[in-house]
Amino acid sequence: ALGESAMMRSLVLCAMLSVVSRCSGFGVHAGRSRVVRSAAVRMSDAYGASHTSFYTAEEKKEKYETLDEVLSIAMKNEDLRTVIKEQMEACVKITEALRTALVTVEGTANSFGDVQLTVDVIADNLMWEACKGSKLVKEGASEEEPELKPCSKDGKYIVCWDPLDGSSIVDNNWAVGTMIGIWSDETGLLGATGRDQVTSIVALYGPRTTVLVALDDGTYEFTLGEGDKWICSRPKIQIAKDAKIFAPANMRAAQDLEGYHKLIDYWMTNRYTLRYSGGLVPDVYQQFTKRQGIFSNPTSEEAPAKLRLAFEAAPFALLVEKAGGKTSDGVTGGSVLDVKITGIDQRTALCIGSANEVDRFNEMVLSK
């Protein structure tokens, strides 16, 4: 009798559940499915969604223009075409050196007392070979030894370069780069500004070697392809006015500058995506591939800015502003391209990238 009673209670319970299921519009399994879906949503939120990753939207083309094809249209000055190709050839050789040379201490130091790595010396020597072997380069200056040295007496251009930016991260096999600014001998370097550059070039050495070049009508990217030939991978790049990617350098200054502390907090609170490696080239270069972004490097008494105006800030600033971006000198709020170069090793603060984010930096950090 007890067994029959238990069976009856079970049947009644099943019937009640059936009625509830029909009246409410979903069954036990549907309810369980809803719970699973809800948990999946929470799990997605917890581990991040792909919309914060900013994957490339570039589509494959049937044909890519060569370097010569682009230069013939986008660079009217034939001498500059030659200088650009000479400098890019040096970048090809630096690429090969980075692929084969071990990252070891050279046993020497640069003019600042920094220990030089073998790859630093190799890259610098290759840049000097390119400049001294050119009939068009009148003088050259390296970040490793910041003084103007003669190249060709009949040359027309002054070339300044940082041969291998990122010495502190190259041993990790992270992306590093070369930055090159080129001025006419008519303006010279000292007393000129970054806006007086006739072109600038920045190379990024990563899984691929890519180079940004400032041409007559904008900023172009070239990729080193098969047979060490350059193809145009991104023509006339445009950097959006708004950004959701931030790269905050010199964060020690946030301990001294309340405005910088608040700016970083703003980026974090508003869920910007942090993309920062500690290498100037990859940290700014991403603005051209993602077509947005902001890099900040303010200055304070306890954490002074260390970026070099002629070797680093000016070459990148020309590329960014030609792509529709904006820059700040980190002091007056004006463009870093308008800062007069009074010393070859002159240092500067810098904010660079999407225009509205540079304006935010000027407002929050500089009260401009």
Short mmCIF file of C-alpha atoms in Angstrom, two decimals:
data_model
loop_
_atom_site.label_atom_id
_atom_site.label_comp_id
_atom_site.label_asym_id
_atom_site.label_seq_id
_atom_site.Cartn_x
_atom_site.Cartn_y
_atom_site.Cartn_z
CA ALA A 1 0.00 0.00 0.00
CA LEU A 2 2.91 2.35 0.83
CA GLY A 3 4.44 1.71 -2.60
CA GLU A 4 1.19 2.53 -4.37
CA SER A 5 0.83 5.75 -2.34
CA ALA A 6 4.32 6.90 -3.33
CA MET A 7 3.57 6.10 -6.96
CA MET A 8 0.39 8.16 -6.85
CA ARG A 9 2.19 11.14 -5.38
CA SER A 10 4.78 10.88 -8.17
CA LEU A 11 2.10 10.80 -10.87
CA VAL A 12 0.30 13.78 -9.35
CA LEU A 13 3.55 15.76 -9.24
CA CYS A 14 4.23 14.98 -12.90
CA ALA A 15 0.75 16.07 -13.87
CA MET A 16 1.13 19.34 -11.96
CA LEU A 17 4.44 20.06 -13.68
CA SER A 18 2.82 19.34 -17.05
CA VAL A 19 0.04 21.85 -16.34
CA VAL A 20 2.49 24.48 -15.16
CA SER A 21 4.57 23.88 -18.28
CA ARG A 22 1.62 24.39 -20.64
CA CYS A 23 0.33 27.45 -18.75
CA SER A 24 3.67 29.24 -18.51
CA GLY A 25 4.76 28.52 -22.08
CA PHE A 26 7.98 26.67 -21.30
CA GLY A 27 8.92 23.30 -19.98
CA VAL A 28 11.44 22.06 -17.49
CA HIS A 29 14.05 21.62 -20.21
CA ALA A 30 13.38 25.08 -21.63
CA GLY A 31 13.86 26.58 -18.19
CA ARG A 32 17.12 24.72 -17.80
CA SER A 33 18.18 25.98 -21.27
CA ARG A 34 17.43 29.57 -20.24
CA VAL A 35 19.61 29.15 -17.14
CA VAL A 36 22.44 27.74 -19.27
CA ARG A 37 22.16 30.62 -21.75
CA SER A 38 22.22 33.11 -18.89
CA ALA A 39 25.31 31.48 -17.44
CA ALA A 40 26.96 31.56 -20.86
CA VAL A 41 26.33 35.29 -21.10
CA ARG A 42 27.80 35.84 -17.65
CA MET A 43 30.80 33.68 -18.58
CA SER A 44 31.35 35.73 -21.77
CA ASP A 45 31.24 38.94 -19.75
CA ALA A 46 33.67 37.54 -17.20
CA TYR A 47 36.29 36.50 -19.73
CA GLY A 48 35.95 39.36 -22.18
CA ALA A 49 34.34 39.61 -25.57
CA SER A 50 36.03 39.87 -28.94
CA HIS A 51 34.79 43.45 -29.46
CA THR A 52 37.62 44.64 -27.20
CA SER A 53 40.32 43.00 -29.33
CA PHE A 54 40.13 45.24 -32.42
CA TYR A 55 40.94 42.62 -35.03
CA THR A 56 42.00 43.83 -38.47
CA ALA A 57 39.32 44.64 -41.02
CA GLU A 58 41.78 44.70 -43.93
CA GLU A 59 40.61 42.62 -46.90
CA LYS A 60 42.95 40.82 -49.27
CA LYS A 61 43.52 42.52 -52.61
CA GLU A 62 44.13 40.87 -55.95
CA LYS A 63 47.13 43.11 -56.59
CA TYR A 64 49.34 45.35 -54.45
CA GLU A 65 51.27 48.29 -55.84
CA THR A 66 55.05 48.20 -55.57
CA LEU A 67 57.16 50.83 -53.83
CA ASP A 68 58.32 52.27 -57.15
CA GLU A 69 54.76 52.48 -58.47
CA VAL A 70 53.58 54.40 -55.40
CA LEU A 71 56.59 56.73 -55.27
CA SER A 72 56.19 57.63 -58.95
CA ILE A 73 52.76 59.05 -58.13
CA ALA A 74 52.87 60.08 -54.47
CA MET A 75 56.39 61.59 -54.27
CA LYS A 76 57.12 64.20 -56.94
CA ASN A 77 60.69 64.93 -55.82
CA GLU A 78 62.92 62.37 -57.55
CA ASP A 79 65.83 62.92 -55.16
CA LEU A 80 63.58 62.18 -52.20
CA ARG A 81 62.38 59.01 -53.91
CA THR A 82 66.00 57.88 -54.05
CA VAL A 83 66.70 58.75 -50.41
CA ILE A 84 63.54 56.94 -49.27
CA LYS A 85 64.54 53.79 -51.15
CA GLU A 86 68.08 53.95 -49.74
CA GLN A 87 66.77 54.20 -46.19
CA MET A 88 64.27 51.41 -46.73
CA GLU A 89 67.04 49.21 -48.11
CA ALA A 90 68.87 49.73 -44.81
CA CYS A 91 65.70 48.53 -43.05
CA VAL A 92 65.82 45.35 -45.16
CA LYS A 93 69.36 44.71 -43.96
CA ILE A 94 68.40 45.42 -40.33
CA THR A 95 65.57 42.90 -40.71
CA GLU A 96 68.06 40.22 -41.74
CA ALA A 97 70.41 41.13 -38.88
CA LEU A 98 67.61 40.81 -36.31
CA ARG A 99 66.70 37.40 -37.71
CA THR A 100 70.21 36.02 -37.32
CA ALA A 101 72.14 37.98 -34.66
CA LEU A 102 72.03 37.01 -31.01
CA VAL A 103 71.02 39.68 -28.52
CA THR A 104 74.19 40.07 -26.47
CA VAL A 105 76.08 42.89 -24.77
CA GLU A 106 78.56 44.45 -27.17
CA GLY A 107 81.00 45.59 -24.49
CA THR A 108 80.66 49.25 -25.47
CA ALA A 109 78.47 52.14 -24.36
CA ASN A 110 76.85 54.97 -26.29
CA SER A 111 77.46 58.65 -25.55
CA PHE A 112 74.98 58.53 -22.63
CA GLY A 113 76.72 55.62 -20.93
CA ASP A 114 74.02 53.12 -21.92
CA VAL A 115 75.36 49.62 -22.53
CA GLN A 116 75.02 48.80 -26.23
CA LEU A 117 73.70 45.51 -27.52
CA THR A 118 75.16 43.79 -30.56
CA VAL A 119 71.97 44.42 -32.53
CA ASP A 120 72.13 48.15 -31.63
CA VAL A 121 75.60 48.44 -33.09
CA ILE A 122 74.74 46.41 -36.19
CA ALA A 123 71.63 48.49 -36.90
CA ASP A 124 73.50 51.76 -36.40
CA ASN A 125 76.35 50.66 -38.66
CA LEU A 126 73.87 49.73 -41.39
CA MET A 127 72.24 53.15 -41.16
CA TRP A 128 75.62 54.87 -41.40
CA GLU A 129 76.49 52.73 -44.43
CA ALA A 130 73.28 53.84 -46.14
CA CYS A 131 73.88 57.52 -45.40
CA LYS A 132 77.60 57.66 -46.14
CA GLY A 133 77.06 55.66 -49.31
CA SER A 134 74.43 58.08 -50.56
CA LYS A 135 75.24 61.02 -52.84
CA LEU A 136 72.15 62.82 -51.55
CA VAL A 137 72.75 62.75 -47.77
CA LYS A 138 74.82 65.71 -46.67
CA GLU A 139 74.90 65.01 -42.92
CA GLY A 140 73.72 62.28 -40.59
CA ALA A 141 73.11 61.95 -36.86
CA SER A 142 72.38 58.85 -34.82
CA GLU A 143 70.57 58.65 -31.51
CA GLU A 144 73.45 56.45 -30.37
CA GLU A 145 75.87 59.35 -30.82
CA PRO A 146 73.86 62.57 -31.29
CA GLU A 147 76.09 64.81 -33.32
CA LEU A 148 75.94 65.77 -36.98
CA LYS A 149 78.59 64.08 -39.08
CA PRO A 150 79.39 64.74 -42.74
CA CYS A 151 78.37 62.24 -45.40
CA SER A 152 78.41 63.66 -48.95
CA LYS A 153 79.57 67.24 -49.49
CA ASP A 154 77.18 67.58 -52.43
CA GLY A 155 74.25 66.13 -50.53
CA LYS A 156 70.90 67.86 -50.08
CA TYR A 157 69.47 66.22 -46.97
CA ILE A 158 70.12 65.77 -43.25
CA VAL A 159 69.08 62.38 -41.90
CA CYS A 160 68.52 61.68 -38.19
CA TRP A 161 67.70 58.22 -36.90
CA ASP A 162 67.18 55.98 -33.93
CA PRO A 163 68.65 52.75 -35.33
CA LEU A 164 66.88 50.31 -33.03
CA ASP A 165 64.27 51.63 -30.62
CA GLY A 166 63.34 49.07 -27.99
CA SER A 167 66.68 47.79 -26.72
CA SER A 168 65.13 46.90 -23.36
CA ILE A 169 62.55 44.59 -24.97
CA VAL A 170 64.43 43.16 -27.96
CA ASP A 171 65.83 40.33 -25.84
CA ASN A 172 62.21 39.24 -25.23
CA ASN A 173 61.86 38.95 -29.02
CA TRP A 174 59.22 41.68 -28.96
CA ALA A 175 58.62 44.09 -31.82
CA VAL A 176 61.19 46.88 -32.16
CA GLY A 177 61.79 49.54 -34.78
CA THR A 178 63.81 52.20 -36.57
CA MET A 179 62.78 55.87 -36.74
CA ILE A 180 64.13 58.24 -39.38
CA GLY A 181 63.59 61.97 -39.85
CA ILE A 182 64.81 63.74 -42.99
CA TRP A 183 65.33 67.50 -43.35
CA SER A 184 66.47 69.58 -46.33
CA ASP A 185 69.86 71.26 -46.12
CA GLU A 186 67.98 74.50 -46.84
CA THR A 187 66.50 74.46 -43.32
CA GLY A 188 69.19 72.36 -41.69
CA LEU A 189 68.39 70.64 -38.42
CA LEU A 190 69.28 73.07 -35.64
CA GLY A 191 66.81 75.93 -35.66
CA ALA A 192 64.32 73.95 -37.74
CA THR A 193 61.17 72.22 -36.54
CA GLY A 194 59.65 68.81 -37.10
CA ARG A 195 57.27 70.43 -39.57
CA ASP A 196 60.29 71.26 -41.73
CA GLN A 197 60.89 67.55 -42.39
CA VAL A 198 60.63 66.65 -46.06
CA THR A 199 59.66 63.10 -45.13
CA SER A 200 59.96 60.62 -42.28
CA ILE A 201 60.13 56.85 -42.11
CA VAL A 202 59.36 54.40 -39.29
CA ALA A 203 60.09 50.68 -39.62
CA LEU A 204 58.53 48.01 -37.41
CA TYR A 205 60.31 44.66 -37.07
CA GLY A 206 57.92 41.97 -35.87
CA PRO A 207 56.63 38.75 -37.45
CA ARG A 208 56.73 40.90 -40.61
CA THR A 209 58.71 44.02 -41.44
CA THR A 210 56.50 46.99 -42.26
CA VAL A 211 57.42 50.62 -42.88
CA LEU A 212 55.44 53.86 -42.66
CA VAL A 213 56.48 56.63 -45.05
CA ALA A 214 55.29 60.25 -45.24
CA LEU A 215 54.59 61.04 -48.89
CA ASP A 216 53.13 64.08 -50.65
CA ASP A 217 49.50 63.15 -50.12
CA GLY A 218 49.58 61.21 -46.87
CA THR A 219 51.03 58.33 -44.89
CA TYR A 220 51.56 54.98 -46.59
CA GLU A 221 52.52 51.58 -45.21
CA PHE A 222 54.77 49.16 -47.09
CA THR A 223 55.33 45.50 -46.23
CA LEU A 224 58.52 43.59 -47.00
CA GLY A 225 57.47 40.70 -49.25
CA GLU A 226 59.08 37.82 -51.07
CA GLY A 227 62.46 38.52 -52.57
CA ASP A 228 62.86 41.50 -50.21
CA LYS A 229 60.51 43.56 -52.36
CA TRP A 230 58.28 46.25 -50.85
CA ILE A 231 54.55 46.26 -51.56
CA CYS A 232 52.06 48.94 -50.49
CA SER A 233 49.88 47.33 -47.82
CA ARG A 234 48.02 50.47 -46.66
CA PRO A 235 47.76 53.63 -48.77
CA LYS A 236 46.73 57.04 -47.42
CA ILE A 237 46.04 55.83 -43.87
CA GLN A 238 43.54 57.82 -41.81
CA ILE A 239 43.48 57.86 -37.99
CA ALA A 240 40.01 58.36 -36.52
CA LYS A 241 39.32 61.32 -34.23
CA ASP A 242 37.98 59.05 -31.48
CA ALA A 243 39.76 56.08 -29.94
CA LYS A 244 39.27 53.23 -27.50
CA ILE A 245 42.89 52.01 -27.40
CA PHE A 246 45.40 53.64 -25.05
CA ALA A 247 49.13 53.28 -24.47
CA PRO A 248 50.18 55.20 -21.33
CA ALA A 249 53.95 55.68 -21.05
CA ASN A 250 55.89 57.26 -18.15
CA MET A 251 53.24 56.23 -15.65
CA ARG A 252 55.59 57.29 -12.85
CA ALA A 253 54.55 60.83 -13.73
CA ALA A 254 51.00 59.96 -12.60
CA GLN A 255 52.35 60.08 -9.04
CA ASP A 256 53.23 63.76 -9.56
CA LEU A 257 50.59 64.91 -12.04
CA GLU A 258 47.06 64.63 -10.69
CA GLY A 259 45.69 65.29 -14.17
CA TYR A 260 47.57 62.32 -15.65
CA HIS A 261 46.36 60.10 -12.82
CA LYS A 262 42.77 61.19 -13.56
CA LEU A 263 43.26 60.66 -17.31
CA ILE A 264 44.46 57.08 -16.85
CA ASP A 265 41.56 56.48 -14.48
CA TYR A 266 39.20 57.88 -17.13
CA TRP A 267 40.52 55.45 -19.74
CA MET A 268 40.19 52.54 -17.34
CA THR A 269 36.74 53.52 -16.06
CA ASN A 270 35.44 53.91 -19.60
CA ARG A 271 36.83 50.50 -20.53
CA TYR A 272 39.39 51.53 -23.10
CA THR A 273 41.63 48.71 -24.30
CA LEU A 274 45.21 48.82 -23.00
CA ARG A 275 47.84 48.07 -25.65
CA TYR A 276 51.30 48.97 -24.34
CA SER A 277 54.61 47.13 -24.78
CA GLY A 278 57.12 49.74 -23.64
CA GLY A 279 58.48 50.16 -27.17
CA LEU A 280 57.69 53.53 -28.77
CA VAL A 281 57.51 52.14 -32.31
CA PRO A 282 54.93 49.36 -31.74
CA ASP A 283 52.98 51.44 -29.21
CA VAL A 284 52.42 54.30 -31.68
CA TYR A 285 52.49 52.21 -34.87
CA GLN A 286 49.28 50.43 -33.85
CA GLN A 287 47.42 53.69 -34.49
CA PHE A 288 47.99 53.17 -38.22
CA THR A 289 46.89 49.53 -38.30
CA LYS A 290 43.91 49.95 -35.95
CA ARG A 291 43.29 53.45 -37.39
CA GLN A 292 42.82 54.86 -33.90
CA GLY A 293 44.59 55.11 -30.56
CA ILE A 294 46.41 57.38 -28.13
CA PHE A 295 49.97 57.33 -26.78
CA SER A 296 50.89 59.58 -23.87
CA ASN A 297 54.25 60.44 -22.34
CA PRO A 298 54.00 63.52 -20.11
CA THR A 299 56.77 65.08 -18.07
CA SER A 300 57.07 65.89 -14.38
CA GLU A 301 59.82 67.03 -12.04
CA GLU A 302 60.34 63.55 -10.61
CA ALA A 303 59.72 61.72 -13.90
CA PRO A 304 61.01 63.91 -16.75
CA ALA A 305 60.23 63.03 -20.35
CA LYS A 306 63.05 61.27 -22.18
CA LEU A 307 61.85 61.10 -25.77
CA ARG A 308 64.19 62.72 -28.27
CA LEU A 309 62.60 65.38 -30.44
CA ALA A 310 64.61 64.94 -33.65
CA PHE A 311 65.11 61.18 -33.50
CA GLU A 312 61.74 59.96 -32.19
CA ALA A 313 58.94 62.49 -31.63
CA ALA A 314 59.25 64.51 -34.85
CA PRO A 315 59.41 61.57 -37.30
CA PHE A 316 56.34 59.90 -35.77
CA ALA A 317 54.48 63.21 -35.43
CA LEU A 318 54.79 63.93 -39.16
CA LEU A 319 53.35 60.51 -39.99
CA VAL A 320 50.48 60.84 -37.50
CA GLU A 321 49.47 64.36 -38.52
CA LYS A 322 49.61 63.46 -42.23
CA ALA A 323 47.18 60.65 -41.36
CA GLY A 324 44.70 63.01 -39.71
CA GLY A 325 45.90 62.53 -36.15
CA LYS A 326 47.10 65.15 -33.71
CA THR A 327 50.08 65.73 -31.40
CA SER A 328 50.85 67.68 -28.24
CA ASP A 329 54.25 68.78 -26.96
CA GLY A 330 53.08 67.92 -23.45
CA VAL A 331 53.80 71.43 -22.15
CA THR A 332 52.00 74.13 -24.13
CA GLY A 333 49.52 71.77 -25.77
CA GLY A 334 50.69 72.82 -29.23
CA SER A 335 51.83 70.44 -31.94
CA VAL A 336 55.20 68.85 -31.27
CA LEU A 337 55.98 69.56 -34.92
CA ASP A 338 56.15 73.27 -34.08
CA VAL A 339 58.81 72.91 -31.37
CA LYS A 340 62.10 74.44 -32.50
CA ILE A 341 65.05 72.05 -32.47
CA THR A 342 67.76 73.81 -30.46
CA GLY A 343 69.83 70.74 -29.59
CA ILE A 344 70.41 67.48 -31.41
CA ASP A 345 69.64 65.48 -28.26
CA GLN A 346 66.73 67.71 -27.21
CA ARG A 347 64.09 65.91 -25.12
CA THR A 348 60.34 66.37 -25.18
CA ALA A 349 57.09 65.19 -23.67
CA LEU A 350 54.57 63.82 -26.16
CA CYS A 351 50.94 62.93 -26.63
CA ILE A 352 50.10 61.58 -30.06
CA GLY A 353 47.20 59.89 -31.81
CA SER A 354 43.47 60.38 -32.30
CA ALA A 355 42.63 64.09 -32.24
CA ASN A 356 39.89 64.04 -29.61
CA GLU A 357 42.05 62.02 -27.22
CA VAL A 358 44.97 64.45 -27.63
CA ASP A 359 42.52 67.25 -26.81
CA ARG A 360 41.46 65.30 -23.70
CA PHE A 361 45.12 65.00 -22.67
CA ASN A 362 45.66 68.74 -23.12
CA GLU A 363 42.56 69.51 -21.08
CA MET A 364 43.05 67.04 -18.22
CA VAL A 365 46.85 67.01 -17.88
CA LEU A 366 47.85 70.48 -19.08
CA SER A 367 44.62 72.37 -18.31
CA LYS A 368 44.74 73.73 -21.87
#
